[in-house]
Amino acid sequence: MKKLLTIMLAVLLAALAVAASAEDNVKNADIIIVGAGGGGLSAAIEAVNDGAQSVIVLEKTGKTGGSLNFTSGSMSGAETVIQKIDGIEDTKESFVQDILNNGAHLGNEAMIRAFVDEDVDAIQWLWDNGLSEYNFSSMKTTGKHTVFAPEHQLYSVARTYKPSANDPTRYKAAAHEIMDTVLATDAYKGVTIDFNTTANQLVANEQGQVLTVLATDENGQTVRYEAKKAVIMATGGYSGNAKMMSAFAKNGANYLVGGSTAADGYGIYMMQQVGANIDPTAMSYIPTFPMGHETAPGMGVIASSYMWKAGGISVNQEGFRFANENDADVVARETALEEQTNAIQYDIFTDKIIEDTEALNASVFWNFYYAPGKPYNSAVVSADSLAVLAEKLGIPAANLEATVKSYNEHVESGEPDEFGREYTEDAIKNNSAYCAAINKIEGEHYYAIPLKALVVMTLGGVSTNTDGQVLDVDGAVIPGLYAAGECVGGIWGRFVSGGTGVMGPIVFGRLAARAAMATEPATGYTLKTPAAVITEDMFAKDADSAESLFDMSQPLADGEYEATVDGQEGPMTVKVTVADGKIAAVVVAENHETQAVAAAALEKVPQAIVDANSVDVDGVSGATLTSGRIKDAAVKCLTQAAQ
């Protein structure tokens, strides 16, 4: 018996030794937060305000902000200090009803009401911490801070705010800039952000409390993060994961990613593994913009042609129109494109339409992106006939010609077409935001711009209560586990309302941190078996992803080569020097990237290419687009050297 006990003790000690060696480091804090986006930053601030002495934030990229680095920064709120200053009367109830309506009445009313209530204080906090001194885009023209925002379904009352960041080289959103500034003060020295650290797994203790996160730091070491009070997941959505979007949306694989590729949905998967409930239907709620310009394979930016404001039309891959291009219902146009082959449309227009669009001051995207000499001009397809244009686009010429003929006949007759588009002066007056001129598709030259459905956020995720506590498959609270932001599903419904993409994570981050500091995690909980809504293969790389971008086995002529590719806000020019048949130097000679996001890639990727003597190097997490552009330009340079 004594010998058996000795053996058992030896086995136990060996097991403990193995478990201990599995982690290279252990870090402890009152609150562990995963994700330094809007939800994570606001949660960190609120946790300290509510008494936390130590907060550790894990961030997989090299900077804060998350999706706030890919947004216009619009905010919204009812009964706020901003509306009062502008003399706008509004009610929270009106805001609630508008969100429910905009979400096709598929949202969670309790969560929406919690958001609308807390949103007032969140905006007040931003106002008191510097927002009052920011420039608002509407002030120059209207003298007010508050606007109606046409990029989403319009609210019944003006309640959207568009402040510009003071430092646009580092920030897209004023809210992000304010939270970073506040966290840099001594009052929040208890907050630590571990950058380039990827969370891999949530672990429950013997009481069923989820207070542990296993992660990999920037040195490749495994770190065990232990929370005393709570783990708050603020990991974002899955708009950067085409595999996951394709699993839940018909044409999801064809949607362009308009945000961070770090938004891969893995945080949602981690919570599922400890029993978090996920509604499969809500996972299909992926709102798109019908105006995505592809800047790299699968990636894009919002860049509409706006030519439909002066008579342009949009056709699908088959050459047919599929929606009323001037429909005031933004959702109708978005969902119509989602259903088309490859989720692609071609905006068709002429020289006269370009002239009228410019005369109507509606040519902002054309002048910034597509006009001759602009960064995306190469995307404009031109021809002297519709037949040739169709051939260049790869669509049936007979269909395009018939579509244009039918459209022109409606313009001539003034009769509404089958999609409800109207062609009278009265229609222009009644719908001035969407249609400002009437023109036929005719002339000496025809033009087309291909655009795809583009995604910047997703609406599916785990279920929580209004305190941000994550719920299991039976609706019970998982002790110690909270979530905020895009990783929470089913809040808004099928479509998102303007300004909630910024304020939603901030508000729910505050609510989660406040509840976490006030609540002791329950004991005696048993983890539930997770429903496999999200599967491991949604994160697997394609088999062909390892294919080389450029075959370095071929001989290269020594010299300096230069190539230009489309960049974020303008062209990127890269110079590659080849010496002794190898890559000796890579220099980004010109770029118009968002420096706050792109700086690490601009610094590291060129040197990585030189060190590896190959363009097949890893990009910088969080700066995937910039990394890809550098590599694409380098490939063009090497192609010149190989000729």
PDB file of N, CA and C in Angstrom, residues 261-337:
ATOM      1  N   THR A 261      -7.899  42.021 -40.539  1.00  0.00           N
ATOM      2  CA  THR A 261      -7.896  40.572 -40.655  1.00  0.00           C
ATOM      3  C   THR A 261      -7.725  39.923 -39.285  1.00  0.00           C
ATOM      4  N   ALA A 262      -7.400  40.727 -38.278  1.00  0.00           N
ATOM      5  CA  ALA A 262      -7.323  40.202 -36.911  1.00  0.00           C
ATOM      6  C   ALA A 262      -8.712  39.857 -36.383  1.00  0.00           C
ATOM      7  N   ALA A 263      -9.749  40.393 -37.028  1.00  0.00           N
ATOM      8  CA  ALA A 263     -11.129  40.076 -36.632  1.00  0.00           C
ATOM      9  C   ALA A 263     -11.508  38.739 -37.254  1.00  0.00           C
ATOM     10  N   ASP A 264     -10.960  37.673 -36.682  1.00  0.00           N
ATOM     11  CA  ASP A 264     -11.131  36.344 -37.286  1.00  0.00           C
ATOM     12  C   ASP A 264     -12.154  35.474 -36.572  1.00  0.00           C
ATOM     13  N   GLY A 265     -12.787  35.996 -35.519  1.00  0.00           N
ATOM     14  CA  GLY A 265     -13.820  35.240 -34.816  1.00  0.00           C
ATOM     15  C   GLY A 265     -13.301  34.212 -33.834  1.00  0.00           C
ATOM     16  N   TYR A 266     -11.981  34.130 -33.652  1.00  0.00           N
ATOM     17  CA  TYR A 266     -11.438  33.083 -32.787  1.00  0.00           C
ATOM     18  C   TYR A 266     -11.834  33.287 -31.323  1.00  0.00           C
ATOM     19  N   GLY A 267     -12.007  34.536 -30.906  1.00  0.00           N
ATOM     20  CA  GLY A 267     -12.443  34.785 -29.543  1.00  0.00           C
ATOM     21  C   GLY A 267     -13.819  34.200 -29.269  1.00  0.00           C
ATOM     22  N   ILE A 268     -14.689  34.260 -30.270  1.00  0.00           N
ATOM     23  CA  ILE A 268     -16.023  33.664 -30.140  1.00  0.00           C
ATOM     24  C   ILE A 268     -15.885  32.150 -30.012  1.00  0.00           C
ATOM     25  N   TYR A 269     -15.003  31.577 -30.820  1.00  0.00           N
ATOM     26  CA  TYR A 269     -14.746  30.137 -30.765  1.00  0.00           C
ATOM     27  C   TYR A 269     -14.223  29.728 -29.386  1.00  0.00           C
ATOM     28  N   MET A 270     -13.318  30.518 -28.810  1.00  0.00           N
ATOM     29  CA  MET A 270     -12.782  30.223 -27.483  1.00  0.00           C
ATOM     30  C   MET A 270     -13.895  30.164 -26.441  1.00  0.00           C
ATOM     31  N   MET A 271     -14.835  31.092 -26.526  1.00  0.00           N
ATOM     32  CA  MET A 271     -15.936  31.093 -25.568  1.00  0.00           C
ATOM     33  C   MET A 271     -16.876  29.924 -25.806  1.00  0.00           C
ATOM     34  N   GLN A 272     -17.059  29.567 -27.067  1.00  0.00           N
ATOM     35  CA  GLN A 272     -17.884  28.401 -27.369  1.00  0.00           C
ATOM     36  C   GLN A 272     -17.306  27.156 -26.703  1.00  0.00           C
ATOM     37  N   GLN A 273     -15.981  27.060 -26.641  1.00  0.00           N
ATOM     38  CA  GLN A 273     -15.331  25.877 -26.085  1.00  0.00           C
ATOM     39  C   GLN A 273     -15.548  25.721 -24.586  1.00  0.00           C
ATOM     40  N   VAL A 274     -15.960  26.779 -23.895  1.00  0.00           N
ATOM     41  CA  VAL A 274     -16.309  26.655 -22.474  1.00  0.00           C
ATOM     42  C   VAL A 274     -17.822  26.737 -22.292  1.00  0.00           C
ATOM     43  N   GLY A 275     -18.567  26.468 -23.380  1.00  0.00           N
ATOM     44  CA  GLY A 275     -20.008  26.313 -23.272  1.00  0.00           C
ATOM     45  C   GLY A 275     -20.853  27.512 -23.592  1.00  0.00           C
ATOM     46  N   ALA A 276     -20.253  28.592 -24.107  1.00  0.00           N
ATOM     47  CA  ALA A 276     -21.036  29.789 -24.421  1.00  0.00           C
ATOM     48  C   ALA A 276     -22.054  29.510 -25.518  1.00  0.00           C
ATOM     49  N   ASN A 277     -23.222  30.074 -25.372  1.00  0.00           N
ATOM     50  CA  ASN A 277     -24.275  29.900 -26.374  1.00  0.00           C
ATOM     51  C   ASN A 277     -24.029  30.800 -27.578  1.00  0.00           C
ATOM     52  N   ILE A 278     -24.234  30.253 -28.763  1.00  0.00           N
ATOM     53  CA  ILE A 278     -24.122  31.014 -30.009  1.00  0.00           C
ATOM     54  C   ILE A 278     -25.343  30.699 -30.857  1.00  0.00           C
ATOM     55  N   ASP A 279     -26.045  31.724 -31.282  1.00  0.00           N
ATOM     56  CA  ASP A 279     -27.217  31.553 -32.134  1.00  0.00           C
ATOM     57  C   ASP A 279     -26.765  31.467 -33.593  1.00  0.00           C
ATOM     58  N   PRO A 280     -26.907  30.309 -34.245  1.00  0.00           N
ATOM     59  CA  PRO A 280     -26.456  30.170 -35.637  1.00  0.00           C
ATOM     60  C   PRO A 280     -27.131  31.160 -36.578  1.00  0.00           C
ATOM     61  N   THR A 281     -28.399  31.495 -36.301  1.00  0.00           N
ATOM     62  CA  THR A 281     -29.098  32.442 -37.172  1.00  0.00           C
ATOM     63  C   THR A 281     -28.448  33.807 -37.113  1.00  0.00           C
ATOM     64  N   ALA A 282     -28.114  34.256 -35.906  1.00  0.00           N
ATOM     65  CA  ALA A 282     -27.483  35.569 -35.760  1.00  0.00           C
ATOM     66  C   ALA A 282     -26.115  35.608 -36.436  1.00  0.00           C
ATOM     67  N   MET A 283     -25.453  34.459 -36.550  1.00  0.00           N
ATOM     68  CA  MET A 283     -24.150  34.425 -37.219  1.00  0.00           C
ATOM     69  C   MET A 283     -24.273  34.788 -38.693  1.00  0.00           C
ATOM     70  N   SER A 284     -25.467  34.666 -39.246  1.00  0.00           N
ATOM     71  CA  SER A 284     -25.672  35.017 -40.655  1.00  0.00           C
ATOM     72  C   SER A 284     -25.928  36.508 -40.837  1.00  0.00           C
ATOM     73  N   TYR A 285     -26.027  37.241 -39.733  1.00  0.00           N
ATOM     74  CA  TYR A 285     -26.277  38.677 -39.825  1.00  0.00           C
ATOM     75  C   TYR A 285     -24.954  39.393 -40.093  1.00  0.00           C
ATOM     76  N   ILE A 286     -24.659  39.551 -41.361  1.00  0.00           N
ATOM     77  CA  ILE A 286     -23.394  40.161 -41.792  1.00  0.00           C
ATOM     78  C   ILE A 286     -23.718  41.335 -42.720  1.00  0.00           C
ATOM     79  N   PRO A 287     -23.868  42.540 -42.184  1.00  0.00           N
ATOM     80  CA  PRO A 287     -24.224  43.683 -43.039  1.00  0.00           C
ATOM     81  C   PRO A 287     -23.088  44.051 -43.980  1.00  0.00           C
ATOM     82  N   THR A 288     -23.436  44.445 -45.184  1.00  0.00           N
ATOM     83  CA  THR A 288     -22.435  44.810 -46.182  1.00  0.00           C
ATOM     84  C   THR A 288     -22.689  46.224 -46.705  1.00  0.00           C
ATOM     85  N   PHE A 289     -21.665  46.768 -47.322  1.00  0.00           N
ATOM     86  CA  PHE A 289     -21.780  48.015 -48.081  1.00  0.00           C
ATOM     87  C   PHE A 289     -21.683  47.663 -49.563  1.00  0.00           C
ATOM     88  N   PRO A 290     -22.598  48.164 -50.410  1.00  0.00           N
ATOM     89  CA  PRO A 290     -22.551  47.822 -51.841  1.00  0.00           C
ATOM     90  C   PRO A 290     -21.584  48.726 -52.603  1.00  0.00           C
ATOM     91  N   MET A 291     -20.395  48.891 -52.073  1.00  0.00           N
ATOM     92  CA  MET A 291     -19.465  49.856 -52.668  1.00  0.00           C
ATOM     93  C   MET A 291     -18.025  49.529 -52.324  1.00  0.00           C
ATOM     94  N   GLY A 292     -17.656  48.249 -52.393  1.00  0.00           N
ATOM     95  CA  GLY A 292     -16.308  47.856 -52.028  1.00  0.00           C
ATOM     96  C   GLY A 292     -15.364  47.793 -53.212  1.00  0.00           C
ATOM     97  N   HIS A 293     -14.292  48.557 -53.150  1.00  0.00           N
ATOM     98  CA  HIS A 293     -13.241  48.485 -54.181  1.00  0.00           C
ATOM     99  C   HIS A 293     -12.160  47.533 -53.689  1.00  0.00           C
ATOM    100  N   GLU A 294     -11.821  46.526 -54.496  1.00  0.00           N
ATOM    101  CA  GLU A 294     -10.846  45.516 -54.103  1.00  0.00           C
ATOM    102  C   GLU A 294      -9.431  46.056 -54.244  1.00  0.00           C
ATOM    103  N   THR A 295      -8.729  46.178 -53.116  1.00  0.00           N
ATOM    104  CA  THR A 295      -7.365  46.708 -53.119  1.00  0.00           C
ATOM    105  C   THR A 295      -6.317  45.607 -53.115  1.00  0.00           C
ATOM    106  N   ALA A 296      -6.706  44.427 -52.671  1.00  0.00           N
ATOM    107  CA  ALA A 296      -5.859  43.236 -52.656  1.00  0.00           C
ATOM    108  C   ALA A 296      -6.812  42.056 -52.659  1.00  0.00           C
ATOM    109  N   PRO A 297      -6.361  40.867 -53.041  1.00  0.00           N
ATOM    110  CA  PRO A 297      -7.298  39.733 -53.083  1.00  0.00           C
ATOM    111  C   PRO A 297      -8.080  39.556 -51.786  1.00  0.00           C
ATOM    112  N   GLY A 298      -9.398  39.718 -51.893  1.00  0.00           N
ATOM    113  CA  GLY A 298     -10.260  39.540 -50.740  1.00  0.00           C
ATOM    114  C   GLY A 298     -10.350  40.724 -49.810  1.00  0.00           C
ATOM    115  N   MET A 299      -9.596  41.788 -50.075  1.00  0.00           N
ATOM    116  CA  MET A 299      -9.565  42.957 -49.197  1.00  0.00           C
ATOM    117  C   MET A 299     -10.055  44.188 -49.970  1.00  0.00           C
ATOM    118  N   GLY A 300     -10.613  45.165 -49.260  1.00  0.00           N
ATOM    119  CA  GLY A 300     -11.102  46.340 -49.962  1.00  0.00           C
ATOM    120  C   GLY A 300     -11.407  47.513 -49.058  1.00  0.00           C
ATOM    121  N   VAL A 301     -11.827  48.586 -49.692  1.00  0.00           N
ATOM    122  CA  VAL A 301     -12.212  49.808 -48.989  1.00  0.00           C
ATOM    123  C   VAL A 301     -13.536  50.299 -49.559  1.00  0.00           C
ATOM    124  N   ILE A 302     -14.229  51.115 -48.783  1.00  0.00           N
ATOM    125  CA  ILE A 302     -15.465  51.724 -49.256  1.00  0.00           C
ATOM    126  C   ILE A 302     -15.117  52.803 -50.269  1.00  0.00           C
ATOM    127  N   ALA A 303     -15.575  52.641 -51.487  1.00  0.00           N
ATOM    128  CA  ALA A 303     -15.249  53.594 -52.542  1.00  0.00           C
ATOM    129  C   ALA A 303     -16.302  53.524 -53.645  1.00  0.00           C
ATOM    130  N   SER A 304     -17.483  54.026 -53.379  1.00  0.00           N
ATOM    131  CA  SER A 304     -18.554  54.042 -54.378  1.00  0.00           C
ATOM    132  C   SER A 304     -18.192  54.986 -55.517  1.00  0.00           C
ATOM    133  N   SER A 305     -18.761  54.750 -56.671  1.00  0.00           N
ATOM    134  CA  SER A 305     -18.566  55.700 -57.771  1.00  0.00           C
ATOM    135  C   SER A 305     -19.513  56.881 -57.649  1.00  0.00           C
ATOM    136  N   TYR A 306     -20.681  56.650 -57.016  1.00  0.00           N
ATOM    137  CA  TYR A 306     -21.754  57.648 -56.876  1.00  0.00           C
ATOM    138  C   TYR A 306     -22.303  58.095 -58.231  1.00  0.00           C
ATOM    139  N   MET A 307     -21.973  57.389 -59.309  1.00  0.00           N
ATOM    140  CA  MET A 307     -22.441  57.806 -60.627  1.00  0.00           C
ATOM    141  C   MET A 307     -23.948  57.638 -60.791  1.00  0.00           C
ATOM    142  N   TRP A 308     -24.550  56.783 -59.958  1.00  0.00           N
ATOM    143  CA  TRP A 308     -26.001  56.615 -60.041  1.00  0.00           C
ATOM    144  C   TRP A 308     -26.747  57.862 -59.603  1.00  0.00           C
ATOM    145  N   LYS A 309     -26.055  58.798 -58.947  1.00  0.00           N
ATOM    146  CA  LYS A 309     -26.699  60.053 -58.562  1.00  0.00           C
ATOM    147  C   LYS A 309     -27.022  60.906 -59.791  1.00  0.00           C
ATOM    148  N   ALA A 310     -26.315  60.646 -60.892  1.00  0.00           N
ATOM    149  CA  ALA A 310     -26.531  61.453 -62.092  1.00  0.00           C
ATOM    150  C   ALA A 310     -26.941  60.602 -63.289  1.00  0.00           C
ATOM    151  N   GLY A 311     -27.480  59.425 -63.025  1.00  0.00           N
ATOM    152  CA  GLY A 311     -27.998  58.623 -64.124  1.00  0.00           C
ATOM    153  C   GLY A 311     -27.296  57.322 -64.383  1.00  0.00           C
ATOM    154  N   GLY A 312     -26.253  56.997 -63.627  1.00  0.00           N
ATOM    155  CA  GLY A 312     -25.570  55.732 -63.817  1.00  0.00           C
ATOM    156  C   GLY A 312     -26.414  54.565 -63.324  1.00  0.00           C
ATOM    157  N   ILE A 313     -26.053  53.371 -63.757  1.00  0.00           N
ATOM    158  CA  ILE A 313     -26.759  52.160 -63.324  1.00  0.00           C
ATOM    159  C   ILE A 313     -25.736  51.145 -62.821  1.00  0.00           C
ATOM    160  N   SER A 314     -26.230  50.116 -62.160  1.00  0.00           N
ATOM    161  CA  SER A 314     -25.381  49.014 -61.703  1.00  0.00           C
ATOM    162  C   SER A 314     -25.938  47.708 -62.268  1.00  0.00           C
ATOM    163  N   VAL A 315     -25.057  46.885 -62.826  1.00  0.00           N
ATOM    164  CA  VAL A 315     -25.474  45.592 -63.369  1.00  0.00           C
ATOM    165  C   VAL A 315     -24.675  44.492 -62.691  1.00  0.00           C
ATOM    166  N   ASN A 316     -25.212  43.267 -62.747  1.00  0.00           N
ATOM    167  CA  ASN A 316     -24.525  42.134 -62.141  1.00  0.00           C
ATOM    168  C   ASN A 316     -23.652  41.410 -63.159  1.00  0.00           C
ATOM    169  N   GLN A 317     -23.119  40.267 -62.759  1.00  0.00           N
ATOM    170  CA  GLN A 317     -22.214  39.512 -63.623  1.00  0.00           C
ATOM    171  C   GLN A 317     -22.895  39.033 -64.901  1.00  0.00           C
ATOM    172  N   GLU A 318     -24.202  38.950 -64.843  1.00  0.00           N
ATOM    173  CA  GLU A 318     -24.966  38.526 -66.024  1.00  0.00           C
ATOM    174  C   GLU A 318     -25.347  39.695 -66.927  1.00  0.00           C
ATOM    175  N   GLY A 319     -25.039  40.924 -66.496  1.00  0.00           N
ATOM    176  CA  GLY A 319     -25.333  42.098 -67.313  1.00  0.00           C
ATOM    177  C   GLY A 319     -26.693  42.711 -67.061  1.00  0.00           C
ATOM    178  N   PHE A 320     -27.361  42.303 -65.982  1.00  0.00           N
ATOM    179  CA  PHE A 320     -28.701  42.813 -65.683  1.00  0.00           C
ATOM    180  C   PHE A 320     -28.687  43.716 -64.446  1.00  0.00           C
ATOM    181  N   ARG A 321     -29.554  44.710 -64.460  1.00  0.00           N
ATOM    182  CA  ARG A 321     -29.788  45.479 -63.242  1.00  0.00           C
ATOM    183  C   ARG A 321     -30.517  44.575 -62.249  1.00  0.00           C
ATOM    184  N   PHE A 322     -30.346  44.867 -60.955  1.00  0.00           N
ATOM    185  CA  PHE A 322     -30.950  44.000 -59.943  1.00  0.00           C
ATOM    186  C   PHE A 322     -31.562  44.768 -58.781  1.00  0.00           C
ATOM    187  N   ALA A 323     -31.513  46.116 -58.832  1.00  0.00           N
ATOM    188  CA  ALA A 323     -32.067  46.924 -57.741  1.00  0.00           C
ATOM    189  C   ALA A 323     -32.263  48.348 -58.222  1.00  0.00           C
ATOM    190  N   ASN A 324     -33.011  49.105 -57.447  1.00  0.00           N
ATOM    191  CA  ASN A 324     -33.150  50.541 -57.671  1.00  0.00           C
ATOM    192  C   ASN A 324     -31.913  51.218 -57.094  1.00  0.00           C
ATOM    193  N   GLU A 325     -31.045  51.687 -57.974  1.00  0.00           N
ATOM    194  CA  GLU A 325     -29.785  52.273 -57.528  1.00  0.00           C
ATOM    195  C   GLU A 325     -29.992  53.496 -56.640  1.00  0.00           C
ATOM    196  N   ASN A 326     -31.130  54.159 -56.779  1.00  0.00           N
ATOM    197  CA  ASN A 326     -31.407  55.375 -56.014  1.00  0.00           C
ATOM    198  C   ASN A 326     -32.314  55.135 -54.816  1.00  0.00           C
ATOM    199  N   ASP A 327     -32.505  53.894 -54.461  1.00  0.00           N
ATOM    200  CA  ASP A 327     -33.418  53.573 -53.363  1.00  0.00           C
ATOM    201  C   ASP A 327     -32.935  54.217 -52.069  1.00  0.00           C
ATOM    202  N   ALA A 328     -33.828  54.947 -51.403  1.00  0.00           N
ATOM    203  CA  ALA A 328     -33.486  55.559 -50.121  1.00  0.00           C
ATOM    204  C   ALA A 328     -33.317  54.517 -49.029  1.00  0.00           C
ATOM    205  N   ASP A 329     -33.804  53.310 -49.271  1.00  0.00           N
ATOM    206  CA  ASP A 329     -33.642  52.209 -48.330  1.00  0.00           C
ATOM    207  C   ASP A 329     -32.276  51.573 -48.574  1.00  0.00           C
ATOM    208  N   VAL A 330     -31.299  51.959 -47.763  1.00  0.00           N
ATOM    209  CA  VAL A 330     -29.940  51.465 -47.949  1.00  0.00           C
ATOM    210  C   VAL A 330     -29.888  49.947 -47.866  1.00  0.00           C
ATOM    211  N   VAL A 331     -30.653  49.394 -46.949  1.00  0.00           N
ATOM    212  CA  VAL A 331     -30.652  47.951 -46.733  1.00  0.00           C
ATOM    213  C   VAL A 331     -31.059  47.201 -47.997  1.00  0.00           C
ATOM    214  N   ALA A 332     -32.034  47.739 -48.729  1.00  0.00           N
ATOM    215  CA  ALA A 332     -32.505  47.068 -49.947  1.00  0.00           C
ATOM    216  C   ALA A 332     -31.383  46.932 -50.963  1.00  0.00           C
ATOM    217  N   ARG A 333     -30.569  47.959 -51.095  1.00  0.00           N
ATOM    218  CA  ARG A 333     -29.460  47.906 -52.046  1.00  0.00           C
ATOM    219  C   ARG A 333     -28.351  46.972 -51.564  1.00  0.00           C
ATOM    220  N   GLU A 334     -28.116  46.975 -50.252  1.00  0.00           N
ATOM    221  CA  GLU A 334     -27.090  46.104 -49.691  1.00  0.00           C
ATOM    222  C   GLU A 334     -27.445  44.630 -49.885  1.00  0.00           C
ATOM    223  N   THR A 335     -28.648  44.273 -49.496  1.00  0.00           N
ATOM    224  CA  THR A 335     -29.041  42.861 -49.569  1.00  0.00           C
ATOM    225  C   THR A 335     -29.186  42.386 -51.010  1.00  0.00           C
ATOM    226  N   ALA A 336     -29.565  43.288 -51.916  1.00  0.00           N
ATOM    227  CA  ALA A 336     -29.692  42.898 -53.323  1.00  0.00           C
ATOM    228  C   ALA A 336     -28.337  42.478 -53.882  1.00  0.00           C
ATOM    229  N   LEU A 337     -27.278  43.218 -53.567  1.00  0.00           N
ATOM    230  CA  LEU A 337     -25.955  42.866 -54.067  1.00  0.00           C
ATOM    231  C   LEU A 337     -25.463  41.564 -53.442  1.00  0.00           C
TER     232      LEU A 337
END
